[in-house]
Structures are given as structure tokens and as C-alpha cells.
Coordinates of C-alpha atoms and ligand atoms in Angstrom, one line a residue:
M1 CA 91.0 -18.1 -79.2
K2 CA 93.2 -15.1 -80.2
H3 CA 95.3 -14.1 -77.3
I4 CA 96.5 -10.5 -77.1
F5 CA 98.6 -10.9 -74.0
S6 CA 101.4 -12.9 -75.5
K7 CA 104.2 -10.5 -74.4
V8 CA 103.9 -10.5 -70.6
L9 CA 106.3 -8.2 -69.0
A10 CA 105.5 -8.6 -65.4
V11 CA 103.5 -10.9 -63.2
V12 CA 102.5 -9.8 -59.7
I13 CA 100.9 -12.4 -57.4
V14 CA 99.1 -10.9 -54.3
A15 CA 97.5 -13.5 -52.2
G16 CA 96.0 -15.3 -55.1
L17 CA 95.1 -12.3 -57.2
V18 CA 97.3 -12.5 -60.3
A19 CA 98.1 -9.4 -62.3
C20 CA 100.1 -9.3 -65.6
A21 CA 101.1 -6.3 -67.7
T22 CA 101.9 -6.7 -71.3
S23 CA 104.2 -4.7 -73.6
Q24 CA 101.1 -3.1 -75.3
G25 CA 100.1 -1.6 -71.9
T26 CA 97.1 -3.9 -71.7
Q27 CA 96.5 -5.6 -68.3
Q28 CA 95.4 -9.1 -67.3
E29 CA 94.3 -10.1 -63.9
T30 CA 93.0 -13.3 -62.5
A31 CA 90.8 -14.1 -59.5
D32 CA 88.4 -16.8 -58.5
V33 CA 85.4 -14.6 -58.9
V34 CA 85.0 -11.5 -61.0
I35 CA 82.0 -9.2 -60.2
I36 CA 80.7 -6.5 -62.5
G37 CA 79.2 -3.6 -60.6
A38 CA 80.0 -2.3 -57.1
G39 CA 76.4 -1.5 -56.0
G40 CA 74.4 -3.4 -53.3
A41 CA 74.2 -6.7 -55.1
G42 CA 77.8 -6.7 -56.4
L43 CA 79.4 -5.8 -53.0
A44 CA 77.2 -8.3 -51.2
A45 CA 78.4 -10.9 -53.6
A46 CA 82.0 -9.8 -53.0
M47 CA 81.7 -10.2 -49.2
S48 CA 79.9 -13.6 -49.6
A49 CA 82.4 -15.0 -52.1
Q50 CA 85.3 -13.9 -49.9
Q51 CA 83.6 -15.6 -46.9
N52 CA 83.4 -18.7 -49.0
G53 CA 87.1 -18.8 -49.7
A54 CA 87.3 -16.9 -53.0
K55 CA 89.7 -14.1 -54.2
V56 CA 87.5 -11.5 -55.8
I57 CA 87.9 -8.7 -58.3
V58 CA 85.0 -6.1 -58.5
L59 CA 84.8 -3.9 -61.6
E60 CA 82.9 -0.6 -61.3
K61 CA 82.5 1.8 -64.2
M62 CA 81.8 4.9 -62.1
E63 CA 84.5 6.7 -60.0
R64 CA 82.9 5.4 -56.8
A65 CA 80.9 2.5 -55.5
G66 CA 77.2 2.5 -54.7
G67 CA 75.1 2.8 -57.8
N68 CA 71.4 3.2 -57.0
T69 CA 71.9 1.5 -53.7
V70 CA 73.8 4.4 -52.1
I71 CA 71.2 7.0 -53.1
S72 CA 68.3 4.8 -52.1
G73 CA 65.8 5.4 -49.3
A74 CA 67.4 2.2 -47.8
A75 CA 64.1 0.5 -46.8
F76 CA 64.7 -3.3 -46.6
N77 CA 61.7 -5.6 -46.4
T78 CA 61.6 -8.8 -44.5
A79 CA 59.2 -10.7 -42.3
D80 CA 60.8 -10.3 -38.9
P81 CA 58.5 -11.5 -36.1
A82 CA 60.8 -10.3 -33.2
R83 CA 61.0 -6.7 -34.5
Q84 CA 57.4 -6.6 -35.8
A85 CA 56.2 -7.7 -32.3
L86 CA 56.4 -3.9 -31.5
V87 CA 54.1 -2.9 -34.4
S88 CA 50.3 -3.0 -33.7
M89 CA 48.0 -4.9 -35.9
N90 CA 44.6 -3.5 -36.8
E91 CA 41.3 -4.6 -38.4
A92 CA 42.4 -3.3 -41.8
N93 CA 45.5 -5.5 -41.7
R94 CA 43.4 -8.5 -40.9
R95 CA 41.1 -7.7 -43.8
D96 CA 44.2 -7.6 -46.1
I97 CA 45.1 -11.1 -45.1
Q98 CA 41.5 -12.3 -45.5
T99 CA 41.3 -10.8 -49.0
L100 CA 44.4 -12.3 -50.4
T101 CA 44.0 -15.7 -48.8
T102 CA 40.4 -16.2 -49.9
K103 CA 40.6 -15.0 -53.5
T104 CA 40.6 -17.6 -56.3
P105 CA 44.2 -18.7 -56.6
H106 CA 46.0 -18.1 -59.9
N107 CA 48.0 -21.4 -59.7
D108 CA 49.3 -24.0 -57.3
F109 CA 52.0 -21.8 -56.0
E110 CA 49.5 -19.2 -54.9
R111 CA 47.2 -21.9 -53.5
E112 CA 50.0 -23.3 -51.4
L113 CA 51.0 -19.8 -50.1
Q114 CA 47.4 -19.1 -49.2
Q115 CA 47.0 -22.3 -47.4
T116 CA 50.2 -21.8 -45.4
V117 CA 49.3 -18.2 -44.5
I118 CA 45.8 -19.3 -43.3
E119 CA 47.4 -21.9 -41.0
Q120 CA 50.1 -19.5 -39.8
F121 CA 47.6 -16.8 -39.1
A122 CA 45.2 -19.1 -37.3
A123 CA 48.1 -20.1 -35.0
F124 CA 49.3 -16.5 -34.5
R125 CA 48.9 -15.3 -31.0
G126 CA 51.0 -12.1 -31.2
P127 CA 52.4 -10.0 -29.9
G128 CA 52.3 -7.3 -32.5
L129 CA 51.9 -7.7 -36.3
F130 CA 51.6 -11.0 -38.1
D131 CA 54.1 -11.7 -40.9
S132 CA 55.9 -14.6 -42.4
P133 CA 58.0 -15.4 -45.5
E134 CA 54.9 -16.9 -47.1
W135 CA 52.7 -13.8 -46.5
H136 CA 55.6 -11.6 -47.8
A137 CA 55.7 -14.0 -50.9
L138 CA 51.9 -13.9 -51.4
Q139 CA 51.9 -10.1 -51.4
T140 CA 54.9 -9.9 -53.6
Y141 CA 53.5 -12.4 -56.1
N142 CA 50.0 -10.9 -56.2
G143 CA 51.5 -7.3 -56.2
G144 CA 53.4 -8.2 -59.4
D145 CA 50.4 -9.8 -61.2
Y146 CA 51.7 -13.4 -61.1
V147 CA 54.4 -12.9 -63.8
A148 CA 57.3 -13.4 -61.3
K149 CA 59.0 -16.8 -61.1
P150 CA 57.6 -18.7 -58.1
E151 CA 61.0 -20.3 -57.3
L152 CA 62.6 -16.8 -57.1
V153 CA 59.8 -15.3 -55.0
R154 CA 60.1 -18.2 -52.6
T155 CA 63.9 -18.1 -52.4
F156 CA 63.7 -14.3 -51.9
T157 CA 61.3 -14.1 -49.0
K158 CA 62.7 -17.2 -47.3
N159 CA 66.2 -15.6 -47.1
T160 CA 65.7 -11.9 -46.5
L161 CA 65.8 -12.1 -42.7
D162 CA 69.0 -14.1 -42.8
T163 CA 70.4 -11.5 -45.2
L164 CA 69.5 -8.7 -42.8
E165 CA 71.2 -10.5 -39.9
W166 CA 74.2 -11.3 -42.2
L167 CA 74.5 -7.6 -43.1
K168 CA 74.4 -6.9 -39.4
S169 CA 77.1 -9.5 -38.7
N170 CA 79.2 -7.7 -41.3
G171 CA 78.9 -4.5 -39.4
M172 CA 75.7 -2.8 -40.7
G173 CA 73.7 -0.9 -38.1
W174 CA 69.9 -0.8 -38.0
Q175 CA 67.7 1.6 -36.2
R176 CA 66.6 0.7 -32.6
D177 CA 63.9 -1.9 -32.5
Q178 CA 61.1 0.5 -31.8
D179 CA 62.0 2.7 -34.8
V180 CA 63.1 0.0 -37.2
I181 CA 59.8 -1.1 -38.8
F182 CA 57.8 1.2 -41.2
T183 CA 55.9 0.9 -44.4
V184 CA 57.7 2.5 -47.4
L185 CA 55.7 3.7 -50.3
G186 CA 54.0 0.7 -52.1
A187 CA 55.3 -1.9 -49.6
L188 CA 51.7 -2.8 -48.7
W189 CA 52.6 -4.1 -45.2
P190 CA 54.7 -2.7 -42.3
R191 CA 57.9 -4.8 -42.9
S192 CA 60.3 -2.2 -44.2
H193 CA 63.5 -1.9 -42.0
R194 CA 65.4 1.3 -41.5
P195 CA 69.2 1.3 -41.3
Q196 CA 71.1 3.6 -38.9
M197 CA 72.9 5.5 -41.6
P198 CA 70.9 7.8 -43.9
L199 CA 70.0 6.9 -47.5
G200 CA 71.7 3.7 -48.6
Q201 CA 75.0 4.6 -47.1
G202 CA 74.9 1.9 -44.5
Y203 CA 74.9 -0.9 -47.1
I204 CA 77.8 0.6 -49.1
T205 CA 79.9 1.8 -46.1
T206 CA 79.6 -1.7 -44.6
S207 CA 80.7 -3.6 -47.7
L208 CA 83.5 -1.1 -48.6
G209 CA 84.7 -1.3 -45.0
Y210 CA 84.6 -5.1 -45.3
A211 CA 86.5 -5.0 -48.6
E212 CA 89.1 -2.7 -47.1
A213 CA 89.6 -5.1 -44.1
H214 CA 90.0 -8.0 -46.5
K215 CA 92.0 -6.2 -49.2
D216 CA 94.2 -9.1 -49.8
D217 CA 91.1 -11.0 -51.1
I218 CA 88.9 -8.2 -52.6
T219 CA 90.2 -5.7 -55.1
I220 CA 87.9 -3.0 -56.5
H221 CA 88.7 -1.3 -59.8
Y222 CA 86.9 2.0 -60.3
N223 CA 86.4 3.7 -63.7
T224 CA 86.4 0.3 -65.2
R225 CA 83.6 -0.5 -67.6
A226 CA 82.9 -4.1 -68.4
T227 CA 82.5 -4.4 -72.2
Q228 CA 82.4 -8.1 -73.0
L229 CA 82.2 -11.5 -71.3
V230 CA 84.9 -14.0 -72.3
V231 CA 83.6 -17.5 -73.2
Q232 CA 85.8 -20.6 -73.5
N233 CA 84.4 -24.0 -74.4
G234 CA 80.9 -22.8 -73.5
R235 CA 81.9 -21.5 -70.1
V236 CA 82.1 -17.8 -69.1
T237 CA 85.7 -17.4 -67.9
G238 CA 86.3 -13.7 -67.7
V239 CA 85.4 -10.1 -68.5
R240 CA 87.0 -7.6 -70.9
A241 CA 86.9 -4.0 -69.6
T242 CA 88.0 -0.5 -70.5
N243 CA 89.2 2.2 -68.2
V244 CA 86.8 5.1 -68.9
N245 CA 89.5 7.7 -68.3
T246 CA 92.5 6.2 -70.1
N247 CA 90.8 3.9 -72.5
K248 CA 93.1 1.2 -71.4
K249 CA 91.8 -2.3 -72.1
S250 CA 92.0 -5.1 -69.5
T251 CA 91.0 -8.7 -69.2
Y252 CA 89.9 -10.2 -65.9
T253 CA 89.9 -14.0 -65.8
A254 CA 87.6 -15.8 -63.3
T255 CA 88.7 -19.3 -62.5
K256 CA 85.3 -20.0 -60.7
G257 CA 82.7 -17.6 -61.9
V258 CA 81.6 -14.2 -63.2
I259 CA 78.7 -12.3 -61.5
I260 CA 76.8 -9.6 -63.3
A261 CA 75.5 -7.0 -60.8
T262 CA 75.2 -3.9 -63.0
G263 CA 71.8 -2.7 -61.8
G264 CA 68.8 -1.5 -63.8
F265 CA 68.2 0.8 -66.8
G266 CA 66.0 3.5 -65.4
A267 CA 68.5 6.2 -66.6
N268 CA 68.7 4.9 -70.2
I269 CA 66.0 6.9 -71.9
K270 CA 66.2 5.1 -75.3
L271 CA 66.2 1.6 -73.8
R272 CA 63.4 2.2 -71.3
Q273 CA 61.2 3.7 -74.0
S274 CA 61.9 0.9 -76.4
Y275 CA 60.8 -1.6 -73.8
N276 CA 57.9 0.6 -72.6
T277 CA 56.4 0.4 -76.1
L278 CA 56.3 -3.4 -75.7
A279 CA 53.9 -3.0 -72.8
M280 CA 51.5 -0.7 -74.5
D281 CA 48.8 -3.3 -75.0
K282 CA 49.3 -4.4 -71.3
G283 CA 48.6 -0.9 -70.0
G284 CA 52.2 0.5 -70.4
W285 CA 53.2 4.1 -69.5
P286 CA 52.8 7.1 -71.7
N287 CA 55.9 8.1 -73.7
L288 CA 58.8 8.3 -71.2
D289 CA 61.2 10.2 -73.4
S290 CA 61.0 13.3 -71.3
A291 CA 60.2 11.6 -68.0
K292 CA 62.6 12.3 -65.1
T293 CA 64.2 9.5 -63.1
T294 CA 65.3 8.8 -59.5
N295 CA 68.2 6.8 -60.8
H296 CA 72.0 7.5 -60.8
P297 CA 73.4 8.1 -64.3
G298 CA 75.1 4.7 -64.5
A299 CA 71.8 2.8 -64.5
T300 CA 72.0 2.2 -68.2
G301 CA 71.4 -1.6 -68.5
D302 CA 74.9 -2.6 -69.6
G303 CA 74.6 -6.0 -68.0
L304 CA 71.7 -6.9 -70.2
A305 CA 73.7 -6.5 -73.4
L306 CA 76.7 -8.3 -71.9
A307 CA 74.5 -11.3 -70.9
E308 CA 72.5 -11.4 -74.1
K309 CA 75.6 -11.6 -76.2
V310 CA 76.5 -14.9 -74.5
G311 CA 73.0 -16.3 -75.0
A312 CA 71.3 -15.3 -71.8
N313 CA 67.5 -15.1 -71.7
L314 CA 66.1 -11.7 -70.8
I315 CA 62.6 -11.6 -69.2
G316 CA 60.0 -9.0 -68.3
L317 CA 61.8 -6.0 -69.7
E318 CA 58.6 -4.2 -70.4
W319 CA 57.8 -3.9 -66.7
L320 CA 59.1 -0.4 -65.7
Q321 CA 58.3 1.0 -62.4
L322 CA 57.3 4.7 -62.0
L323 CA 56.6 6.3 -58.7
P324 CA 54.2 9.1 -57.9
M325 CA 57.0 10.6 -55.8
G326 CA 59.4 12.5 -58.0
D327 CA 60.6 16.0 -57.2
P328 CA 59.0 18.3 -59.8
R329 CA 62.4 19.9 -60.6
T330 CA 64.7 16.8 -60.7
G331 CA 62.6 13.7 -60.6
S332 CA 64.6 12.6 -57.6
L333 CA 63.1 11.0 -54.5
S334 CA 64.8 13.2 -52.0
G335 CA 63.0 16.3 -50.9
N336 CA 60.0 14.2 -50.1
I337 CA 58.2 15.1 -46.9
E338 CA 56.8 11.6 -46.6
I339 CA 58.1 9.4 -43.8
G340 CA 55.7 6.5 -43.5
V341 CA 52.8 5.5 -45.7
E342 CA 50.3 5.5 -42.8
D343 CA 50.9 9.1 -41.8
R344 CA 50.1 11.1 -44.9
F345 CA 47.7 11.4 -47.8
F346 CA 47.7 12.9 -51.3
V347 CA 45.6 15.6 -52.9
N348 CA 45.7 16.9 -56.5
K349 CA 45.8 20.5 -57.6
N350 CA 42.1 20.8 -56.7
G351 CA 42.8 19.7 -53.2
D352 CA 41.0 16.4 -53.7
R353 CA 42.1 12.9 -52.7
F354 CA 42.2 10.7 -55.7
V355 CA 43.8 7.3 -54.9
N356 CA 44.5 4.8 -52.2
E357 CA 47.8 6.2 -51.0
G358 CA 48.8 2.8 -49.4
G359 CA 48.4 0.9 -52.6
R360 CA 50.6 -0.4 -55.4
R361 CA 53.1 2.0 -57.0
D362 CA 51.8 1.4 -60.5
D363 CA 48.2 2.1 -59.5
M364 CA 49.1 5.3 -57.7
T365 CA 51.2 6.5 -60.6
K366 CA 48.6 5.7 -63.2
A367 CA 46.0 7.6 -61.1
L368 CA 48.5 10.5 -60.8
F369 CA 48.9 10.8 -64.6
A370 CA 45.1 11.3 -64.8
Q371 CA 45.2 14.4 -62.4
P372 CA 45.6 18.0 -63.5
D373 CA 49.3 18.5 -64.6
A374 CA 50.0 15.0 -63.2
W375 CA 50.8 16.8 -59.9
L376 CA 50.1 15.8 -56.3
W377 CA 50.7 17.3 -52.9
V378 CA 51.7 15.0 -50.0
I379 CA 50.0 16.2 -46.9
C380 CA 51.1 15.4 -43.3
D381 CA 51.3 17.1 -40.0
K382 CA 53.6 17.7 -37.0
Q383 CA 53.5 14.0 -36.0
S384 CA 55.7 13.2 -39.0
Y385 CA 58.3 15.7 -37.8
P386 CA 57.8 15.8 -34.0
T387 CA 61.2 17.4 -33.4
P388 CA 63.6 19.5 -35.4
Q389 CA 66.0 16.6 -35.4
H390 CA 63.5 14.3 -37.1
K391 CA 64.7 13.4 -40.6
N392 CA 63.1 11.7 -43.6
N393 CA 64.8 8.7 -45.3
F394 CA 67.1 11.1 -47.2
N395 CA 68.4 12.7 -44.0
E396 CA 66.4 15.9 -44.5
S397 CA 64.6 17.7 -41.7
I398 CA 61.3 19.6 -42.3
E399 CA 63.3 22.9 -41.9
D400 CA 65.7 21.8 -44.6
L401 CA 62.8 21.1 -46.9
I402 CA 61.0 24.3 -46.2
A403 CA 64.2 26.3 -46.7
A404 CA 64.8 24.6 -50.1
G405 CA 61.2 25.4 -51.2
R406 CA 60.3 21.7 -51.2
A407 CA 57.8 21.8 -48.4
F408 CA 55.3 24.3 -47.3
E409 CA 54.0 24.9 -43.7
G410 CA 50.7 26.2 -42.4
N411 CA 49.4 26.6 -38.9
T412 CA 46.0 25.9 -40.2
L413 CA 44.8 23.8 -43.2
E414 CA 43.5 27.1 -44.7
E415 CA 47.0 28.7 -44.4
L416 CA 48.6 25.7 -46.0
A417 CA 46.0 25.6 -48.8
E418 CA 46.7 29.2 -49.6
K419 CA 50.4 28.6 -49.8
I420 CA 50.1 25.7 -52.2
G421 CA 47.3 27.3 -54.2
V422 CA 44.5 24.7 -53.7
P423 CA 40.9 25.5 -52.6
A424 CA 40.9 25.6 -48.8
E425 CA 37.5 24.0 -48.5
N426 CA 38.6 21.0 -50.6
L427 CA 41.8 20.5 -48.6
R428 CA 39.7 20.6 -45.4
R429 CA 37.2 18.1 -46.8
A430 CA 40.0 15.8 -47.9
T431 CA 41.6 15.9 -44.5
E432 CA 38.2 15.2 -42.8
Q433 CA 37.7 12.3 -45.2
F434 CA 41.1 10.9 -44.4
N435 CA 40.6 11.3 -40.6
A436 CA 37.2 9.5 -40.9
G437 CA 39.0 6.7 -42.6
V438 CA 41.4 6.4 -39.7
D439 CA 38.4 5.9 -37.4
A440 CA 36.7 3.5 -39.7
G441 CA 39.8 1.7 -40.9
S442 CA 38.6 2.0 -44.5
D443 CA 37.4 4.5 -47.1
S444 CA 35.9 4.7 -50.5
L445 CA 39.3 4.7 -52.2
G446 CA 40.2 1.2 -50.7
R447 CA 42.9 2.3 -48.4
T448 CA 43.9 -0.2 -45.8
L449 CA 47.0 1.3 -44.1
W450 CA 46.0 3.7 -41.3
R451 CA 47.6 4.9 -38.1
I452 CA 47.1 8.5 -37.1
K453 CA 44.8 11.4 -37.9
I454 CA 46.2 14.4 -39.6
E455 CA 45.2 17.0 -37.1
Q456 CA 48.2 18.4 -35.2
P457 CA 49.5 21.8 -36.6
P458 CA 51.7 22.7 -38.2
F459 CA 50.5 21.0 -41.4
Y460 CA 52.9 20.4 -44.2
A461 CA 52.6 19.9 -48.0
G462 CA 55.2 18.8 -50.6
A463 CA 54.8 18.6 -54.4
R464 CA 55.4 15.4 -56.4
I465 CA 55.2 14.2 -60.0
P466 CA 55.6 10.8 -61.8
T467 CA 59.2 9.6 -62.1
V468 CA 61.0 6.5 -63.6
H469 CA 62.3 4.5 -60.7
H470 CA 62.9 0.8 -61.2
T471 CA 63.2 -1.8 -64.0
M472 CA 61.6 -5.1 -62.9
G473 CA 62.8 -7.2 -65.9
G474 CA 66.3 -8.5 -66.8
I475 CA 68.5 -11.5 -67.0
E476 CA 66.7 -14.8 -66.2
I477 CA 68.3 -16.7 -63.3
N478 CA 67.5 -19.8 -61.3
S479 CA 67.3 -19.7 -57.5
N480 CA 71.1 -20.4 -57.3
T481 CA 71.5 -17.1 -59.4
Q482 CA 72.9 -19.0 -62.3
V483 CA 72.1 -17.3 -65.6
L484 CA 69.8 -19.3 -67.9
N485 CA 69.9 -19.4 -71.7
K486 CA 66.9 -19.2 -74.0
S487 CA 66.4 -23.0 -73.6
G488 CA 66.3 -22.7 -69.8
Q489 CA 69.7 -24.2 -69.4
V490 CA 72.5 -22.9 -67.1
I491 CA 75.2 -20.9 -68.8
P492 CA 78.3 -22.4 -67.0
G493 CA 80.3 -19.9 -65.0
L494 CA 77.8 -17.0 -65.2
Y495 CA 75.7 -15.6 -62.3
A496 CA 73.6 -12.5 -61.9
A497 CA 72.0 -10.6 -59.0
G498 CA 70.2 -7.4 -58.2
E499 CA 68.2 -5.1 -60.4
V500 CA 69.8 -6.5 -63.6
T501 CA 67.8 -9.7 -63.1
G502 CA 64.2 -10.4 -63.9
G503 CA 61.5 -12.6 -62.5
I504 CA 61.5 -11.7 -58.8
H505 CA 59.0 -8.8 -58.8
G506 CA 56.8 -9.5 -61.8
S507 CA 55.0 -6.5 -63.3
N508 CA 55.2 -4.2 -60.2
R509 CA 57.8 -4.3 -57.4
L510 CA 56.7 -3.7 -53.8
G511 CA 58.5 -0.8 -52.2
G512 CA 61.3 -2.0 -50.0
N513 CA 61.7 -5.3 -51.9
A514 CA 64.6 -4.3 -54.1
L515 CA 67.4 -3.8 -51.6
A516 CA 66.3 -7.1 -49.9
D517 CA 66.4 -8.7 -53.3
A518 CA 69.8 -7.3 -54.3
H519 CA 71.5 -8.3 -51.1
T520 CA 69.8 -11.7 -50.8
F521 CA 70.6 -12.8 -54.3
G522 CA 74.0 -11.0 -54.3
R523 CA 74.9 -13.1 -51.2
I524 CA 73.7 -16.3 -52.9
A525 CA 75.6 -15.5 -56.1
G526 CA 78.8 -14.9 -54.2
A527 CA 78.6 -18.2 -52.3
N528 CA 77.7 -20.2 -55.4
A529 CA 80.3 -18.5 -57.7
A530 CA 83.0 -19.2 -55.0
A531 CA 82.0 -22.8 -55.1
G532 CA 82.4 -22.8 -58.8
Q533 CA 79.0 -24.5 -59.0
Ligands
FAD1 P1 73.2 -0.7 -58.2 O1 73.2 -0.4 -56.8 O2 72.6 0.4 -59.1 O3 74.7 -1.0 -58.6 C1 75.0 -1.4 -59.9 C2 76.5 -0.9 -60.2 O4 76.9 -1.4 -61.4 C3 76.6 0.6 -60.3 O5 77.5 1.1 -59.4 C4 76.9 0.8 -61.7 O6 77.7 2.0 -61.9 C5 77.7 -0.5 -62.0 N1 77.8 -0.8 -63.5 C6 76.8 -0.7 -64.4 N2 77.3 -1.1 -65.6 C7 78.6 -1.4 -65.4 C8 79.6 -1.9 -66.3 N3 79.4 -2.1 -67.6 N4 80.8 -2.1 -65.8 C9 81.1 -1.9 -64.5 N5 80.2 -1.4 -63.6 C10 78.9 -1.2 -64.1 N6 64.8 -0.2 -53.0 C11 64.4 -0.6 -51.8 O7 64.2 -1.8 -51.6 N7 64.2 0.3 -50.8 C12 64.3 1.7 -51.0 O8 64.1 2.4 -50.0 C13 64.7 2.1 -52.2 N8 64.9 3.4 -52.5 C14 65.4 3.9 -53.7 C15 65.6 5.2 -53.9 C16 66.2 5.6 -55.0 C17 66.4 7.1 -55.2 C18 66.5 4.7 -56.1 C19 67.1 5.2 -57.4 C20 66.2 3.4 -55.9 C21 65.7 2.9 -54.7 N9 65.4 1.6 -54.5 C22 65.0 1.1 -53.2 C23 65.8 0.6 -55.5 C24 67.1 0.0 -55.1 O9 68.0 1.0 -54.6 C25 67.8 -0.7 -56.3 O10 67.0 -1.6 -57.0 C26 69.1 -1.4 -55.9 O11 69.9 -0.6 -55.2 C27 69.8 -2.1 -57.0 O12 71.0 -2.6 -56.5 P2 72.0 -3.2 -57.6 O13 73.2 -3.6 -56.9 O14 71.3 -4.2 -58.4 O15 72.4 -2.0 -58.5

């Protein structure tokens, strides 16, 4: 192989990380593990690789770490009996279990999950809400239309609680037990966990703090875009990268493994639309060229091209997730008045409810596209914001939202209806219909997640539109996070984790499953790459 680093001028060895500069100004560094992407998955992999004895280099193309993780709503799903003991279980929850465990199974994997959940639920004596890794797996597999890989779904839900505790052991704070569990949009079950810090800052602050405390072992290069994987004798042995400011080229050699953790491609308009067209016959989205996104600008799918060039198999790329929760001005998730799924409902511009607001994200967004101007109002009341200090997942109080013109307040439903321009009688009828559903535990739209009636003034409304949020497809991996080629064989030396991978969520990701996925598989990737497996 042609070697461009023949004239080495200097070699610096810092605790196992080797750096060489050449006369051409190019740079070469060596570590045990090289990770591409300093988001949730990449930084989890860095901590885990270091804990398993590796020296680590992380390459990040942006000027700071975090990717989508740091701007996320931070919800982390795991079955967690101790903390869910404080959540009450109702008839509608029981019916959900009954429905999924008695339907005709799609295959042996689903049959086994159903059987296990039936046994677990029969033995469940409380307290609180039933949950288990198998129930989480059954909802994940069913909620993604059975196109996920069973081994990945199983590995995912079996390891999420350990991952949460591991993050905690690395310094990440979670809310107090009585506030920690909620249901994020599209999660289908109250198993979302809330970190102490707002947005996704807890994940990234924790891992950057860890990297700083272990700076002899973990080096992060910012503004450094990975452009190519180096392959020697069939094994991935490094990464070529370019500094986006200086255009300086570098090669990072990995003696044990390279991990791709570059995130999804929700911000790459061309790529997402080209894959969207593949799904047209399977009920794909309308043209997404002008659709807004919740994603950070670096979510462009670079890792897919890097992996494909070395023969990796890419799967499920046509599965794009849109949310019915975009800010009409920006498409972002912030500015949302919603706090928990149970405590609000949606109306369209006519003031009518139109969908099960506790359902799947794809179903809700498809229903929204069919409404006038594809526009909805989220409706909640004082119970979502009991005190001025109360904040949504994006650290915004109701006063902040009202001041920014993102929420409207009415002391009566009529006053609120006038402010948002919907017929007052329809908003009142929708509210009564919702409150009757709380009493009955069911309604004609099929909603199963209920908690409180919307009846305590002031009432609040916030506008939302469809927005591109997540890409479920990506690099095919096995449960050790090793990247597979088109024949299903492992590509030696190459691992992937996080939103860049496919096969975990199927056609529709449950809300709150992505951060749990990124950190669980990031952690597994770090350990396996450090072992040079
Ligand atoms: P990221 O965190 O995006 O990190 C990837 C990193 O790789 C980025 O820093 C990127 O700049 C870098 N990179 C890309 N290409 C290169 C390259 N060529 N070279 C070097 N670096 C590169 N999920 C949940 O489970 N719960 C939630 O509450 C939730 N809320 C969300 C809210 C928002 C607004 C968004 C956008 C997403 C949300 N998600 C949520 C989804 C979840 O945040 C993401 O799926 C997850 O953070 C992805 O983690 P990741 O590490 O794979 O990617």
C-alpha cells in the first residue's frame, strides 16, 4: 500500500497514543481504538473502550461534541422494576399486554417473547407498573413491524438497564425516583427515564468529563471529518480524516478496532429523499425535499458511505421517522408544550381530535398529514406546568414558551380557542371526549395511555407540524456490534453503534429507544473493539 508518511519528522508518545508529523505537514496517530463521531454512541464507546484497557482517539467533524444526543429530549427507555414500582398500572395498560401477547405471532421470536411475557405477567404481584426486557422487546419488535433483527432487539432490551446504571456509575445524574419515569411521545409504555440535566446535556457532559479525567487515554480531535477507512489484508486498521478548517489530512491507525458512530442522516435532504422514494410502495412519506428536521446539521449520513466503501451491508434505509411535533417555524422539537403523553391531546385546525395521541409516531404523523395544513395544536392544562419552575424536556417553562409565541394560554377553553383560531364548541367537545376517555380508559381513537383529565385552568395550546426526526436504517451489525458485509460475514476490525446502524428499530422507532440504543451498543462496541475481537 502506498505510504505517504515516509518522512517522519517527529514522534510523540503519550501514554500509548502515538503521534507523528511528516515533512508534508500531514499527521499520523496511533491508538488501540479509533472512534468516528463524538455523540452519544461514540463517547459511550470511548468510555467503555478505556475501561477495557484501550487507548482511544475520537474524531469529531463539528467544533464540539454532542451531535443529536446533546440536543435531544434525553428520554431513555428501559424496563426498570424498582423505579417503575412508583408508577401506577391501569386497565388500559393491562389490555395492551393482553392485545400483544394474544395476537397471532409473526415468527418464533415473537412467539417466545409472548410466552415469556405471559408467564412474567401472571407472576407479577406489583408494586406499580409491570415491565420486563421481553415486554420492552415485544413492543419494540411489534412497533417496528417485525423488520428489526431479533438478535439486536433482544440484546438491546436486555442491556438497557445495565447501561443506565453504568452511565450513573460514570457520573450521570437522573431525576429523583418519583419523577424519573414518564412516557415520551411514541414510547407506548411508561418506561422513559429523565436525566437531571436538561436536553441531552447529561450524557455528553458525563462522557466529556470522563474523557477529561482520563485524558492520557482518550483524545478527542474536533473539526476532524473522517473521509475514508484504511483496510490492510482485509482488516480495517484505521481512518483517514481532514481538518475542516485547515484542510490538513491525517491518518489515525487503530491497532485493535475502528468504531463508526456518526449518527443518522435526517439533515441530509438529498439522501433522505432518495431513500424515501424506495419506501413509496410500502407507504413512504410524501416528498421530503422541503420538510424541516429536528436534527443537528452534522446528521448527514457520512458513516454509511465510509462503511459501504469497505463492503458493509446497509439495511432498512427507507425507514425514515417523522414526528408530528415540529415547531412550525424551525421544525425543531423544542418549544413543545408537551411534557408526558398521558397529560395532553391533539386537535386539528377545526378543533377536532383526529388520532390516538399515545400511538406510534408513524401513525400519528400520517394522520397529521391528512389534516388541514398538516397542523395540530397540543392541548394541556395547568397540571402539566403546576409551578412557574416546571420545565419541559428542553428546559423551557410555560412562561418562556408563551413569551416566545410558542404557547397560548386561556383561562377558559373558549378563551384559548379564540386565541388559536379554532371553533370553541369543537375544542370543548374534544376536551369532553378526552376526559370521558380518562374515565373509561378507552376511546374511539384507540388511545390506551391515560392519566388525568384536562380540566384545571389555565389551559394551554402549542402548534406543531410534521418534521424529519430519525433514520432507522443503516449499517448492519451483529449483537457484538461487528459490521457485517453483504454475505453476512464480519468485516474484521470494524464496529458500528448508534443511529448509523440499522436493524434495531425496524420500520418505526419507539420514542425513547434511540438514546438507550446508542449508549447500549456504544458501550458494547467499545468493550469489543478494546478486546480486538
Ligand atoms: P449523534 O449523537 O448524532 O452523534 C454523531 C456524531 O458523529 C455527531 O457529533 C457528528 O457530528 C459526528 N460525525 C458525523 N459524521 C462524521 C464524520 N465524517 N467524521 C467525524 N465525525 C462525524 N432519542 C431518544 O431516545 N430519546 C429522546 O428524548 C430523543 N430526543 C431527540 C430530540 C431531538 C431534537 C433529536 C434530533 C433526536 C432525539 N432522539 C431521542 C434521537 C437520539 O437523540 C439520536 O438517535 C441519538 O442521539 C443518536 O446518537 P448517535 O451517537 O448515534 O449520533
